[in-house]
Short mmCIF file of C-alpha atoms in Angstrom, two decimals:
data_model
loop_
_atom_site.label_atom_id
_atom_site.label_comp_id
_atom_site.label_asym_id
_atom_site.label_seq_id
_atom_site.Cartn_x
_atom_site.Cartn_y
_atom_site.Cartn_z
CA MET D 1 0.00 0.00 0.00
CA THR D 2 1.23 3.49 -0.85
CA THR D 3 0.66 6.93 0.59
CA ASN D 4 -1.20 8.32 -2.42
CA ALA D 5 -4.71 7.73 -3.68
CA ASN D 6 -3.84 4.04 -4.04
CA MET D 7 -2.85 3.69 -0.42
CA PHE D 8 -5.27 0.85 -0.12
CA PRO D 9 -3.53 -1.98 -0.14
CA GLY D 10 -17.63 -8.69 -31.46
CA ASP D 11 -17.09 -8.87 -35.29
CA ARG D 12 -18.89 -6.34 -37.52
CA ARG D 13 -18.51 -8.08 -40.88
CA GLY D 14 -21.15 -7.76 -43.59
CA SER D 15 -24.06 -10.18 -43.46
CA ARG D 16 -24.07 -12.95 -46.03
CA PHE D 17 -27.79 -12.36 -46.46
CA SER D 18 -27.00 -9.02 -48.07
CA GLU D 19 -25.33 -10.92 -50.89
CA GLY D 20 -26.98 -13.03 -53.58
CA PHE D 21 -26.48 -16.81 -53.38
CA ASP D 22 -28.30 -19.99 -54.39
CA LEU D 23 -30.20 -22.02 -51.80
CA PRO D 24 -29.26 -25.74 -51.62
CA PRO D 25 -31.89 -28.28 -52.68
CA ALA D 26 -34.27 -29.58 -50.00
CA TYR D 27 -33.22 -32.78 -48.19
CA ASN D 28 -35.82 -35.52 -48.63
CA GLY D 29 -34.10 -38.37 -46.77
CA ASP D 30 -34.56 -39.66 -43.20
CA ILE D 31 -33.28 -36.87 -41.00
CA SER D 32 -33.04 -39.19 -37.98
CA ALA D 33 -30.33 -41.16 -39.76
CA SER D 34 -28.04 -38.16 -40.01
CA ALA D 35 -25.01 -38.59 -37.76
CA ASP D 36 -24.48 -34.83 -37.68
CA VAL D 37 -28.01 -34.28 -36.41
CA LYS D 38 -27.54 -36.92 -33.72
CA ARG D 39 -24.34 -35.30 -32.52
CA HIS D 40 -25.99 -31.88 -32.48
CA SER D 41 -28.97 -33.16 -30.51
CA GLN D 42 -26.65 -34.45 -27.79
CA ARG D 43 -24.96 -31.11 -27.26
CA SER D 44 -25.85 -28.98 -24.27
CA LEU D 45 -27.84 -25.88 -25.05
CA PRO D 46 -26.55 -22.65 -23.49
CA ILE D 47 -29.32 -21.10 -21.38
CA MET D 48 -29.76 -18.48 -18.70
CA GLU D 49 -30.23 -20.00 -15.25
CA LYS D 50 -31.04 -18.36 -11.94
CA GLN D 51 -28.14 -18.79 -9.52
CA VAL D 52 -26.81 -17.02 -6.44
CA ARG D 53 -23.39 -15.41 -6.77
CA ILE D 54 -21.10 -16.58 -3.98
CA CYS D 55 -18.17 -14.38 -4.95
CA PRO D 56 -17.08 -12.82 -8.26
CA HIS D 57 -15.75 -16.23 -9.36
CA GLN D 58 -18.33 -18.83 -8.24
CA THR D 59 -22.10 -19.27 -8.07
CA LEU D 60 -24.57 -21.47 -6.18
CA THR D 61 -27.21 -23.52 -8.02
CA PHE D 62 -30.60 -24.37 -6.56
CA ASP D 63 -29.80 -28.10 -6.69
CA ARG D 64 -26.78 -27.52 -4.48
CA LEU D 65 -28.84 -25.44 -2.06
CA GLN D 66 -31.20 -28.40 -1.70
CA ARG D 67 -28.26 -30.68 -0.89
CA ILE D 68 -26.95 -28.22 1.71
CA ALA D 69 -30.36 -27.90 3.39
CA GLY D 70 -30.54 -31.71 3.72
CA LEU D 71 -27.04 -32.29 5.10
CA PRO D 72 -26.94 -34.20 8.41
CA GLY D 73 -26.09 -31.91 11.31
CA ILE D 74 -26.46 -28.69 9.30
CA LYS D 75 -29.36 -27.68 11.59
CA ASP D 76 -27.17 -28.12 14.67
CA GLY D 77 -25.08 -25.02 14.13
CA LYS D 78 -22.55 -26.53 11.74
CA HIS D 79 -20.84 -24.25 9.23
CA LEU D 80 -20.09 -25.29 5.63
CA ASP D 81 -17.43 -23.63 3.49
CA ALA D 82 -19.13 -22.00 0.51
CA ILE D 83 -16.10 -21.69 -1.80
CA MET D 84 -15.49 -24.77 -3.92
CA PRO D 85 -11.89 -26.11 -4.04
CA VAL D 86 -11.30 -25.09 -7.65
CA SER D 87 -7.75 -24.30 -8.73
CA THR D 88 -7.70 -20.52 -9.24
CA PRO D 89 -5.30 -17.74 -8.23
CA HIS D 90 -8.24 -15.95 -6.58
CA HIS D 91 -8.85 -18.67 -3.97
CA ASP D 92 -6.48 -19.81 -1.21
CA GLN D 93 -6.61 -22.79 1.13
CA LYS D 94 -5.78 -21.59 4.64
CA PRO D 95 -3.99 -23.68 7.31
CA ASP D 96 -7.35 -24.20 9.08
CA ASN D 97 -8.73 -25.68 5.81
CA PHE D 98 -11.02 -22.68 5.32
CA ARG D 99 -10.85 -21.20 1.83
CA GLU D 100 -10.74 -17.48 1.11
CA CYS D 101 -11.48 -15.38 -1.96
CA LYS D 102 -9.26 -12.45 -2.83
CA MET D 103 -9.46 -9.85 -5.57
CA ARG D 104 -5.75 -9.62 -6.29
CA PRO D 105 -4.22 -13.02 -7.15
CA ASN D 106 -1.18 -13.90 -5.02
CA ASN D 107 -1.58 -10.61 -3.18
CA HIS D 108 -3.20 -9.79 0.17
CA ASP D 109 -3.57 -6.02 -0.29
CA GLY D 110 -7.04 -6.08 -1.83
CA PRO D 111 -10.40 -7.10 -0.33
CA GLN D 112 -10.64 -10.77 0.59
CA SER D 113 -13.36 -12.86 2.15
CA ARG D 114 -14.45 -16.01 3.86
CA ILE D 115 -17.87 -17.35 2.93
CA TRP D 116 -19.88 -20.08 4.61
CA TYR D 117 -23.38 -21.53 4.92
CA GLU D 118 -25.28 -22.03 8.14
CA TYR D 119 -28.84 -22.90 9.13
CA ASP D 120 -31.10 -20.21 10.59
CA GLU D 121 -33.99 -21.32 12.80
CA ASN D 122 -35.67 -17.95 12.29
CA SER D 123 -35.17 -15.88 9.17
CA ARG D 124 -36.96 -12.88 10.75
CA ILE D 125 -38.65 -12.35 7.36
CA PRO D 126 -42.47 -12.13 7.65
CA GLY D 127 -44.07 -15.30 6.32
CA VAL D 128 -40.74 -17.13 6.02
CA GLY D 129 -39.45 -19.63 8.57
CA ALA D 130 -36.14 -21.43 8.91
CA GLY D 131 -33.64 -22.11 6.17
CA VAL D 132 -30.07 -21.84 4.89
CA SER D 133 -28.17 -18.56 5.04
CA MET D 134 -24.95 -17.58 3.31
CA CYS D 135 -22.60 -15.45 5.41
CA THR D 136 -19.68 -13.47 4.02
CA ALA D 137 -16.95 -11.50 5.77
CA TRP D 138 -15.20 -9.13 3.36
CA ILE D 139 -12.02 -7.85 4.99
CA PHE D 140 -9.50 -5.27 3.85
CA ARG D 141 -7.04 -2.91 5.46
CA ILE D 142 -6.28 0.78 4.98
CA GLN D 143 -3.24 2.66 6.20
CA LYS D 144 -4.05 5.03 9.04
CA PRO D 145 -4.08 8.70 7.98
CA SER D 146 -1.28 11.02 9.05
CA GLU D 147 -0.20 14.59 8.38
CA ASP D 148 2.40 13.52 5.81
CA LYS D 149 -0.17 11.61 3.71
CA ARG D 150 -2.65 13.08 1.29
CA ARG D 151 -6.18 13.02 2.64
CA LEU D 152 -8.32 10.46 0.85
CA SER D 153 -11.66 11.35 -0.68
CA LYS D 154 -14.80 9.25 -0.75
CA GLN D 155 -14.17 8.82 -4.47
CA ASP D 156 -10.77 7.25 -3.66
CA ILE D 157 -12.39 4.78 -1.28
CA SER D 158 -15.21 3.97 -3.70
CA ALA D 159 -12.69 3.26 -6.48
CA TYR D 160 -10.72 0.95 -4.18
CA LEU D 161 -13.85 -0.96 -3.14
CA ALA D 162 -15.00 -1.24 -6.76
CA GLN D 163 -12.14 -3.53 -7.78
CA GLY D 164 -13.32 -6.95 -8.83
CA GLY D 165 -16.97 -5.93 -8.99
CA ILE D 166 -17.80 -7.41 -5.58
CA GLY D 167 -21.52 -7.74 -5.01
CA LEU D 168 -22.89 -7.93 -1.46
CA CYS D 169 -26.24 -8.96 -2.93
CA PRO D 170 -27.77 -8.65 -6.43
CA HIS D 171 -28.72 -5.04 -5.66
CA THR D 172 -25.74 -3.68 -3.71
CA ASN D 173 -22.01 -3.66 -4.42
CA LEU D 174 -19.13 -3.30 -1.98
CA ASN D 175 -18.55 0.26 -3.23
CA ASP D 176 -22.16 1.22 -2.44
CA THR D 177 -22.52 4.82 -1.25
CA TRP D 178 -23.56 3.68 2.22
CA VAL D 179 -20.57 1.32 2.59
CA THR D 180 -18.19 3.96 1.22
CA SER D 181 -19.47 6.54 3.72
CA ALA D 182 -19.21 4.06 6.59
CA VAL D 183 -15.59 3.27 5.70
CA TYR D 184 -14.79 6.96 5.29
CA GLY D 185 -16.24 7.66 8.73
CA ILE D 186 -13.99 4.98 10.21
CA ILE D 187 -10.87 6.49 8.63
CA TYR D 188 -11.88 10.08 9.38
CA PRO D 189 -14.18 10.06 12.44
CA GLY D 190 -16.80 12.79 12.37
CA HIS D 191 -16.64 13.18 8.58
CA ARG D 192 -18.88 10.32 7.47
CA TYR D 193 -21.87 12.45 6.52
CA ASP D 194 -21.79 15.39 4.11
CA ASP D 195 -25.29 16.53 5.08
CA PRO D 196 -25.83 17.84 8.64
CA ILE D 197 -29.33 16.36 8.59
CA GLU D 198 -27.87 12.87 8.03
CA GLN D 199 -25.42 13.42 10.86
CA TYR D 200 -28.23 14.58 13.14
CA LEU D 201 -30.33 11.51 12.39
CA ALA D 202 -27.33 9.20 12.87
CA ASP D 203 -26.65 10.70 16.29
CA ARG D 204 -30.17 9.72 17.39
CA THR D 205 -29.87 6.05 16.46
CA GLU D 206 -27.42 3.17 16.85
CA ASP D 207 -28.32 1.69 13.48
CA ASP D 208 -25.86 3.65 11.32
CA ASP D 209 -23.50 0.66 11.05
CA PHE D 210 -26.35 -1.61 9.89
CA LYS D 211 -28.15 -1.62 6.58
CA GLN D 212 -30.69 -3.97 5.02
CA CYS D 213 -31.55 -4.31 1.35
CA GLN D 214 -35.26 -3.65 0.92
CA ARG D 215 -35.43 -5.93 -2.13
CA CYS D 216 -33.86 -9.14 -0.81
CA CYS D 217 -33.50 -8.54 2.96
CA THR D 218 -29.71 -9.00 2.90
CA THR D 219 -28.18 -7.37 5.99
CA TYR D 220 -24.80 -5.60 6.13
CA LEU D 221 -22.63 -4.66 9.09
CA VAL D 222 -19.45 -2.53 8.91
CA SER D 223 -16.93 -2.69 11.75
CA HIS D 224 -13.20 -2.22 12.20
CA ARG D 225 -10.18 -2.77 14.41
CA GLU D 226 -6.63 -1.45 14.48
CA THR D 227 -3.53 -3.57 14.01
CA LEU D 228 -1.10 -4.06 16.86
CA ASP D 229 1.54 -1.85 15.22
CA ASP D 230 -1.07 0.97 15.05
CA GLU D 231 -0.35 1.54 11.33
CA TRP D 232 -3.38 -0.06 9.71
CA ILE D 233 -7.14 -0.10 10.07
CA VAL D 234 -8.71 -3.49 9.33
CA ILE D 235 -12.29 -3.09 8.11
CA ASN D 236 -14.88 -5.88 8.11
CA VAL D 237 -18.02 -5.86 5.99
CA LEU D 238 -20.17 -8.72 7.23
CA VAL D 239 -23.01 -9.85 4.96
CA HIS D 240 -25.92 -12.14 5.86
CA ARG D 241 -28.10 -13.52 3.01
CA PHE D 242 -31.08 -15.81 3.67
CA LEU D 243 -31.60 -18.34 0.83
CA GLY D 244 -34.51 -20.44 2.11
CA GLN D 245 -35.09 -24.15 2.67
CA GLY D 246 -34.56 -25.24 -0.92
CA LYS D 247 -38.11 -26.55 -1.30
CA SER D 248 -38.85 -24.75 -4.56
CA SER D 249 -36.84 -22.61 -6.97
CA ASP D 250 -39.91 -20.37 -7.17
CA GLU D 251 -39.51 -19.23 -3.56
CA SER D 252 -39.15 -15.46 -3.41
CA VAL D 253 -36.28 -15.61 -0.90
CA TRP D 254 -34.27 -17.63 -3.46
CA GLN D 255 -35.32 -15.69 -6.55
CA ASN D 256 -34.58 -12.32 -4.96
CA GLN D 257 -30.97 -13.41 -4.31
CA CYS D 258 -30.39 -14.72 -7.84
CA VAL D 259 -28.65 -13.38 -10.91
CA ASP D 260 -28.86 -14.69 -14.48
CA VAL D 261 -25.93 -17.02 -15.26
CA LEU D 262 -25.20 -18.43 -18.71
CA THR D 263 -24.88 -22.19 -18.32
CA ASP D 264 -25.26 -25.45 -20.25
CA ALA D 265 -28.42 -27.55 -20.07
CA LYS D 266 -29.83 -30.22 -22.37
CA ASP D 267 -33.37 -29.12 -21.68
CA ALA D 268 -34.00 -25.41 -22.03
CA ALA D 269 -37.49 -25.91 -20.59
CA ALA D 270 -35.92 -26.56 -17.18
CA LEU D 271 -35.59 -22.83 -16.55
CA PRO D 272 -37.09 -21.84 -13.20
CA HIS D 273 -40.07 -19.56 -13.17
CA VAL D 274 -39.40 -16.11 -11.77
CA VAL D 275 -41.86 -15.09 -9.10
CA GLU D 276 -42.19 -11.39 -8.43
CA THR D 277 -42.93 -11.08 -4.72
CA SER D 278 -42.73 -7.99 -2.55
CA MET D 279 -41.14 -8.85 0.80
CA ARG D 280 -41.21 -6.70 3.88
CA CYS D 281 -37.89 -6.85 5.68
CA SER D 282 -37.21 -6.55 9.37
CA LEU D 283 -33.76 -5.51 10.57
CA ARG D 284 -32.16 -8.38 12.46
CA GLN D 285 -29.76 -6.49 14.68
CA GLY D 286 -29.68 -8.92 17.59
CA ARG D 287 -29.16 -11.88 15.28
CA PHE D 288 -26.54 -9.97 13.29
CA LYS D 289 -24.56 -8.92 16.34
CA ARG D 290 -24.41 -12.51 17.56
CA LEU D 291 -23.22 -13.58 14.11
CA PHE D 292 -20.54 -10.90 14.13
CA ASN D 293 -19.27 -12.03 17.51
CA LYS D 294 -18.57 -15.45 15.97
CA VAL D 295 -16.30 -13.99 13.30
CA SER D 296 -14.89 -10.89 15.01
CA SER D 297 -11.44 -12.46 15.00
CA ILE D 298 -11.44 -13.39 11.32
CA GLY D 299 -9.36 -10.31 10.50
CA ASN D 300 -6.48 -11.77 12.48
CA LEU D 301 -6.41 -14.69 10.07
CA PHE D 302 -5.78 -12.36 7.14
CA HIS D 303 -3.42 -9.77 8.62
CA LYS D 304 -1.13 -10.67 11.49
CA LYS D 305 0.36 -7.23 11.79
#
């Protein structure tokens, strides 16, 4: 990490149909006997499928969610690593066998995360009961400001958080205005809000470090700690996403967490039906604080300084 703004650690050829050419004669034989047709019929058809994005490099299918929801012991508080052990420079296997995702291959200066599944007995979503949740802890560090360093702007922080296109949910990215302001307020206390009205409202509530997406009920928490050498600020963005019980791909809690992913399938009719459902969300502060207490020491696993 430096002391400047980066201190954070198709072919347009002409169409053949515009030219004159002769059509081939019609084929009158048995089309089922054509080897080329048989080979073509066995190929997978590329389709758009609804999946949940785990990180910028992997996604979760509904079939896998069903398997997770039915795992023995998953309802007893067990945690399951969400990142698949695929060979990629963006994923590391840690000594404790927990995998992490990082935005800069072979480099620990950018945002990195640990992602896991757990079973929630109460989703706190009206009309929705228990089910599987995906929890993510995005962690990064920023050098503490000093008089000999240029003061960062919110635009600097937003640009840093934008690397890799990290999505906290389908509707909010890591460089969201709210997250950027929260991080800026950690680096420069008292300067989080540009509008005095926002500052006034924040002073009257303890919810300014919490936010919930009104479209999918994903909850975010921003916290921080300082390193032992007092040179860095380690920032944690904890994300809690409820995915449901895996009973039906039409469930709104699943659909509202999904993005369209181009995949291969031999039957294009297998596409799930999108259900537009308006969900009222309730902020789960107590649940979220207990979850954060479980992973409050995760930052030590990334940065020992």
